Coordinates of C-alpha atoms in Angstrom, one line a residue:
M1 CA 15.2 -32.4 -20.9
S2 CA 12.4 -31.1 -18.7
N3 CA 11.2 -27.5 -18.8
A4 CA 12.4 -27.0 -15.3
R5 CA 15.9 -28.0 -16.3
V6 CA 15.9 -25.9 -19.4
T7 CA 14.7 -22.9 -17.4
H8 CA 17.5 -23.5 -14.9
L9 CA 20.1 -23.5 -17.6
T10 CA 18.7 -20.4 -19.2
R11 CA 18.4 -18.3 -16.0
R12 CA 21.8 -19.5 -14.6
G13 CA 23.3 -19.1 -18.0
I14 CA 22.4 -15.4 -18.3
L15 CA 23.8 -14.7 -14.9
A16 CA 27.0 -16.5 -15.8
A17 CA 27.2 -14.5 -19.1
G18 CA 26.9 -11.5 -16.9
G19 CA 30.2 -12.5 -15.2
A20 CA 29.0 -14.0 -12.0
L21 CA 26.4 -16.4 -10.6
G22 CA 26.1 -14.3 -7.5
L23 CA 25.8 -10.6 -8.1
G24 CA 28.0 -9.7 -5.1
A25 CA 26.0 -6.7 -3.8
V26 CA 24.5 -6.6 -0.3
L27 CA 20.8 -6.5 0.2
A28 CA 19.8 -2.8 0.2
A29 CA 17.9 -1.2 3.0
C30 CA 14.2 -0.5 2.6
G31 CA 13.6 2.8 0.8
D32 CA 11.0 5.4 1.6
D33 CA 7.7 3.5 1.9
D34 CA 5.9 6.8 1.7
A35 CA 7.5 7.7 -1.6
K36 CA 5.2 8.6 -4.4
S37 CA 4.0 5.6 -6.4
G38 CA 2.2 5.1 -9.7
G39 CA 2.4 8.8 -10.3
S40 CA 1.8 9.1 -14.1
G41 CA -0.1 12.4 -14.1
K42 CA -3.6 13.2 -15.1
E43 CA -4.0 10.2 -17.3
T44 CA -3.6 7.8 -14.5
A45 CA -5.8 9.7 -12.2
A46 CA -8.6 9.7 -14.8
A47 CA -8.1 6.0 -15.6
E48 CA -8.2 4.9 -11.9
S49 CA -12.0 5.1 -11.9
G50 CA -12.4 2.1 -14.2
P51 CA -11.2 -1.5 -14.4
W52 CA -7.7 -2.4 -15.7
S53 CA -6.4 -5.3 -17.7
F54 CA -3.3 -6.2 -19.7
K55 CA -2.6 -9.4 -21.7
D56 CA 1.1 -10.3 -21.2
D57 CA 3.5 -12.3 -23.2
R58 CA 2.5 -15.6 -21.5
G59 CA -0.9 -15.1 -22.9
E60 CA -2.2 -14.4 -19.4
T61 CA -4.5 -11.4 -18.7
A62 CA -3.8 -9.5 -15.5
K63 CA -6.9 -7.7 -14.1
A64 CA -7.7 -5.2 -11.4
D65 CA -10.6 -3.0 -10.4
K66 CA -8.6 0.1 -11.2
V67 CA -5.3 1.1 -12.8
P68 CA -2.5 -0.2 -10.5
A69 CA -0.9 2.4 -8.3
N70 CA 1.3 0.2 -6.1
I71 CA 3.5 -1.2 -8.7
V72 CA 6.3 -3.7 -7.9
A73 CA 8.7 -4.5 -10.7
F74 CA 12.0 -5.9 -11.7
V75 CA 14.4 -2.9 -11.5
G76 CA 14.9 -2.7 -15.3
V77 CA 11.2 -2.8 -15.9
A78 CA 10.7 -0.1 -13.3
A79 CA 13.4 2.0 -15.0
A80 CA 11.6 1.7 -18.3
L81 CA 8.2 2.6 -16.9
Y82 CA 9.8 5.6 -15.1
D83 CA 10.8 7.0 -18.5
Y84 CA 7.2 7.0 -19.4
G85 CA 6.1 8.7 -16.2
I86 CA 5.0 5.6 -14.3
E87 CA 6.6 5.2 -10.9
S88 CA 7.1 1.9 -9.0
K89 CA 6.7 1.6 -5.3
G90 CA 8.9 -1.5 -4.9
V91 CA 11.7 -3.0 -7.0
F92 CA 13.8 -6.2 -7.1
G93 CA 17.0 -7.1 -8.8
P94 CA 20.3 -5.1 -9.1
T95 CA 19.3 -1.7 -7.8
K96 CA 22.1 -0.4 -5.6
T97 CA 25.8 -0.9 -5.9
K98 CA 28.2 -1.6 -3.1
D99 CA 29.0 2.0 -2.7
G100 CA 25.3 2.9 -2.4
K101 CA 24.9 4.4 -5.9
A102 CA 22.2 3.5 -8.4
D103 CA 23.0 0.4 -10.4
V104 CA 23.2 0.8 -14.2
Q105 CA 19.9 -1.2 -14.5
A106 CA 18.1 1.4 -12.4
G107 CA 18.2 4.0 -15.1
D108 CA 17.1 7.5 -14.0
M109 CA 15.1 6.4 -11.0
D110 CA 15.8 7.9 -7.6
I111 CA 16.4 4.6 -5.8
S112 CA 16.0 6.3 -2.4
K113 CA 12.3 6.6 -3.2
V114 CA 11.6 2.9 -3.9
T115 CA 11.5 -0.1 -1.5
I116 CA 14.2 -2.5 -2.5
L117 CA 12.9 -6.1 -2.0
G118 CA 16.1 -7.8 -3.0
N119 CA 19.3 -6.6 -4.6
E120 CA 20.8 -10.0 -5.4
W121 CA 19.8 -13.1 -7.3
G122 CA 17.5 -15.3 -5.1
Q123 CA 16.6 -12.5 -2.7
F124 CA 13.0 -11.3 -2.5
N125 CA 11.6 -10.0 0.8
I126 CA 8.0 -11.3 0.8
E127 CA 7.1 -9.5 4.0
K128 CA 8.2 -6.1 2.6
Y129 CA 6.4 -7.0 -0.6
A130 CA 3.1 -7.8 1.2
A131 CA 3.4 -4.6 3.2
L132 CA 3.4 -2.5 0.0
A133 CA -0.1 -3.8 -0.7
P134 CA 1.0 -4.4 -4.4
D135 CA -1.5 -4.0 -7.2
V136 CA 0.7 -5.7 -9.8
L137 CA 4.0 -7.5 -10.0
I138 CA 5.9 -7.0 -13.3
S139 CA 9.1 -8.6 -14.7
T140 CA 10.7 -9.7 -17.9
M141 CA 11.1 -13.3 -19.1
F142 CA 14.3 -14.8 -20.5
D143 CA 12.8 -18.2 -21.5
D144 CA 9.7 -19.5 -23.2
A145 CA 8.4 -21.1 -20.1
G146 CA 6.9 -18.0 -18.5
T147 CA 9.6 -17.7 -15.8
L148 CA 9.5 -14.2 -14.2
W149 CA 13.0 -12.9 -14.1
Y150 CA 14.4 -12.5 -10.5
V151 CA 11.3 -13.9 -8.9
P152 CA 12.8 -16.8 -7.0
E153 CA 11.4 -20.2 -8.1
E154 CA 11.5 -21.5 -4.5
S155 CA 9.3 -18.7 -3.2
K156 CA 7.3 -17.9 -6.3
K157 CA 4.1 -19.5 -4.9
K158 CA 4.3 -17.5 -1.7
I159 CA 4.9 -14.3 -3.6
L160 CA 2.0 -14.8 -6.0
A161 CA -0.2 -15.8 -3.0
V162 CA 0.0 -12.2 -1.8
G163 CA -2.7 -11.7 -4.4
A164 CA -1.3 -9.1 -6.9
P165 CA -1.7 -10.2 -10.5
S166 CA 1.6 -10.7 -12.4
V167 CA 2.7 -9.5 -15.8
G168 CA 5.6 -10.9 -17.9
I169 CA 7.2 -9.1 -20.8
S170 CA 9.3 -11.5 -23.0
V171 CA 12.9 -10.6 -23.8
Y172 CA 13.7 -14.0 -25.2
D173 CA 14.5 -14.9 -28.8
R174 CA 13.1 -11.8 -30.5
Q175 CA 14.4 -8.5 -31.7
L176 CA 14.6 -5.4 -29.4
T177 CA 11.8 -3.6 -31.2
E178 CA 9.2 -6.1 -30.0
P179 CA 9.7 -5.8 -26.2
L180 CA 10.1 -2.1 -26.7
Q181 CA 6.7 -1.9 -28.2
R182 CA 5.2 -4.2 -25.5
M183 CA 6.6 -2.0 -22.7
L184 CA 5.1 1.0 -24.4
E185 CA 1.7 -0.7 -24.5
L186 CA 2.1 -1.7 -20.8
A187 CA 3.0 1.9 -19.8
K188 CA 0.0 3.2 -21.7
S189 CA -2.3 0.7 -19.9
L190 CA -0.9 2.1 -16.6
G191 CA -1.8 5.6 -17.6
A192 CA 1.2 6.9 -19.5
D193 CA 0.6 9.5 -22.3
T194 CA 2.4 7.6 -25.0
T195 CA 1.5 10.2 -27.6
S196 CA 3.3 13.0 -25.8
S197 CA 6.0 15.0 -27.6
K198 CA 8.6 13.5 -25.3
V199 CA 7.7 9.9 -26.2
T200 CA 7.3 10.7 -29.9
A201 CA 10.7 12.4 -30.0
A202 CA 12.3 9.5 -28.2
K203 CA 10.9 7.0 -30.7
K204 CA 12.0 9.1 -33.6
A205 CA 15.5 9.4 -32.2
F206 CA 15.6 5.6 -31.8
E207 CA 14.5 5.1 -35.4
D208 CA 17.2 7.6 -36.6
A209 CA 19.8 5.7 -34.6
A210 CA 18.8 2.4 -36.1
A211 CA 19.1 4.0 -39.6
R212 CA 22.5 5.2 -38.7
L213 CA 23.6 1.7 -37.5
R214 CA 22.3 0.1 -40.7
A215 CA 24.2 2.7 -42.8
A216 CA 27.4 2.1 -40.8
T217 CA 27.2 -1.7 -41.3
K218 CA 26.5 -1.3 -45.0
A219 CA 29.6 0.9 -45.3
N220 CA 31.8 -1.3 -43.2
P221 CA 30.6 -4.9 -43.8
D222 CA 33.9 -6.5 -42.8
I223 CA 34.1 -5.1 -39.3
K224 CA 33.6 -8.0 -37.0
V225 CA 31.9 -7.4 -33.6
M226 CA 32.2 -9.7 -30.6
A227 CA 29.8 -9.6 -27.6
G228 CA 31.7 -10.5 -24.4
S229 CA 31.5 -10.6 -20.7
A230 CA 34.2 -11.1 -18.1
S231 CA 34.4 -13.0 -14.8
A232 CA 37.3 -13.9 -12.7
D233 CA 37.8 -17.4 -14.3
L234 CA 36.0 -17.2 -17.6
F235 CA 35.3 -15.0 -20.6
Y236 CA 31.9 -15.4 -22.2
V237 CA 31.2 -14.9 -25.9
S238 CA 27.5 -14.5 -26.7
G239 CA 26.0 -15.6 -30.0
S240 CA 23.6 -13.2 -31.7
N241 CA 20.5 -15.4 -31.3
L242 CA 18.3 -15.3 -28.2
S243 CA 19.4 -11.9 -27.0
I244 CA 17.0 -9.1 -28.0
D245 CA 19.7 -6.5 -28.6
L246 CA 22.1 -8.7 -30.6
E247 CA 19.3 -10.1 -32.7
Y248 CA 18.2 -6.6 -33.6
F249 CA 21.7 -5.4 -34.3
K250 CA 22.3 -8.4 -36.6
A251 CA 19.1 -7.6 -38.5
L252 CA 20.6 -4.1 -39.0
G253 CA 23.6 -5.7 -40.6
V254 CA 26.1 -6.1 -37.7
N255 CA 28.7 -8.8 -38.5
F256 CA 28.9 -10.7 -35.3
V257 CA 31.4 -13.3 -34.1
E258 CA 29.3 -16.5 -33.8
P259 CA 30.2 -19.4 -31.5
S260 CA 29.0 -22.7 -32.8
E261 CA 25.8 -24.2 -31.5
K262 CA 27.8 -27.0 -30.0
S263 CA 30.1 -24.7 -28.2
K264 CA 27.2 -22.7 -26.8
A265 CA 25.4 -25.8 -25.5
K266 CA 26.8 -25.6 -22.0
G267 CA 25.6 -22.0 -21.8
G268 CA 22.0 -22.9 -22.5
G269 CA 22.4 -21.7 -26.1
W270 CA 23.3 -18.2 -25.0
Y271 CA 27.1 -18.2 -25.0
E272 CA 30.4 -20.0 -25.1
S273 CA 32.7 -19.9 -22.1
L274 CA 36.4 -19.6 -22.6
S275 CA 39.3 -19.8 -20.3
W276 CA 41.4 -16.6 -20.2
E277 CA 44.2 -18.5 -21.9
N278 CA 41.9 -19.1 -24.9
V279 CA 40.3 -15.6 -25.0
D280 CA 41.9 -15.0 -28.4
K281 CA 40.0 -17.9 -30.0
Y282 CA 38.0 -15.5 -32.1
D283 CA 39.1 -12.5 -34.2
A284 CA 37.2 -9.3 -33.7
D285 CA 37.6 -5.7 -34.6
I286 CA 35.2 -4.4 -31.9
I287 CA 34.4 -6.0 -28.6
M288 CA 31.1 -5.1 -26.8
M289 CA 31.5 -5.8 -23.1
D290 CA 28.8 -6.4 -20.5
N291 CA 28.4 -3.3 -18.5
R292 CA 26.3 -4.8 -15.6
T293 CA 27.8 -4.7 -12.2
S294 CA 27.8 -8.5 -12.1
A295 CA 30.6 -8.5 -14.7
I296 CA 34.2 -7.4 -14.4
Q297 CA 34.6 -4.2 -16.4
P298 CA 37.3 -3.8 -19.1
A299 CA 39.4 -1.4 -17.1
D300 CA 39.7 -3.9 -14.3
I301 CA 40.7 -6.9 -16.4
T302 CA 44.3 -7.8 -15.7
E303 CA 44.7 -10.9 -17.8
A304 CA 47.6 -10.5 -20.2
T305 CA 45.8 -12.4 -23.0
W306 CA 43.0 -9.8 -22.9
K307 CA 45.4 -6.9 -23.2
K308 CA 47.0 -8.5 -26.2
L309 CA 43.8 -8.7 -28.2
P310 CA 44.0 -6.5 -31.3
A311 CA 40.6 -4.8 -30.6
V312 CA 41.7 -4.0 -27.0
K313 CA 45.1 -2.7 -28.2
A314 CA 43.3 -0.5 -30.7
G315 CA 40.9 0.9 -28.1
Q316 CA 37.9 -0.6 -29.9
V317 CA 36.0 -1.8 -26.8
I318 CA 32.5 -0.4 -26.1
A319 CA 29.9 -1.1 -23.4
R320 CA 26.9 -3.4 -23.9
N321 CA 23.9 -3.9 -21.6
P322 CA 22.6 -7.4 -22.1
E323 CA 19.4 -6.4 -20.2
P324 CA 18.4 -3.1 -22.0
I325 CA 16.1 -0.8 -20.2
L326 CA 13.1 -1.1 -22.5
S327 CA 12.3 2.6 -23.2
Y328 CA 13.2 4.3 -26.5
D329 CA 15.2 6.9 -24.6
K330 CA 17.5 4.3 -23.0
C331 CA 17.9 2.1 -26.1
T332 CA 18.9 4.8 -28.5
P333 CA 22.4 5.3 -27.0
L334 CA 23.0 1.5 -27.5
L335 CA 22.4 1.9 -31.3
T336 CA 24.4 5.2 -31.5
S337 CA 27.4 3.8 -29.6
L338 CA 27.7 0.8 -31.8
A339 CA 27.1 2.8 -35.0
E340 CA 29.9 5.2 -34.0
A341 CA 32.2 2.4 -33.1
I342 CA 31.7 0.7 -36.5
E343 CA 32.1 4.0 -38.4
K344 CA 35.4 4.7 -36.7
A345 CA 36.8 1.2 -36.4
K346 CA 40.1 0.1 -37.9
K347 CA 40.2 -3.4 -39.3
V348 CA 42.5 -5.3 -36.9
S349 CA 41.3 -8.8 -37.1

């Protein structure tokens, strides 16, 4: 199978696992082009006088004459950088919901102060992008082929031809702690004070939450956890490999429901798709459900087979973000939520 085909399966598969191949939100209007960008305080101002470079997870080194100020990034990356005091001027990917509110993947950003280049899969306004005079383009990567997430393959050459160097942070087949560290390194290169008391405290809180989850799994080794996502026609069960959060949770002792490799083949190795009639194929005590806006949320699932699941009847359903915002501040609640669920769970499977 060619790399192109593998990439297609992977990218399409992740969206399908999110509950929809089209994200269903309208393209948001352009934000405030005059909004403050790249503002990371004194550190950035001082660093702007010298050259900048960053070696990304493709092994490519992005270079500029000064620290990038006009940053354009995938929304989740922009949200992570925002937590470190680095602001992006433009974003792409799920940023604004249908009712105009910030998408879950936008984190704490004020989305009225960024230019939204595309809110749906396949959308990327090249004219708006060029008008921002971007200094760097940053995204995550969900494969080992160096494919920048949400940068459309069909227009990638035109986007890169604008001239800004690109940076890719891998979130493929590794534990959460690795891309977290890489994002911290990227933020530092962009001028963030990564030794500040705020960042130090956030990292300590993350480590404490990880210790709590490890203790919870050790005390409750028989509690089985299933990672799921809902669409109108199918229910997706993710395996613990490939996904950065699940791989890390498993390393901390979480006992996951694991679809067979054969059953995950059609999902590019990420997940198994089940009809709603077969949603009870696996026994689970806790179900972690995709909280992205592309997925149907648990409260809106009307399927009778879902409502009969023991974990659902017991109220043991929690949220999961398959695309974690890669800051320690945003990842700590993911650990805490799962630890608390395991600590309190009743054995129902």
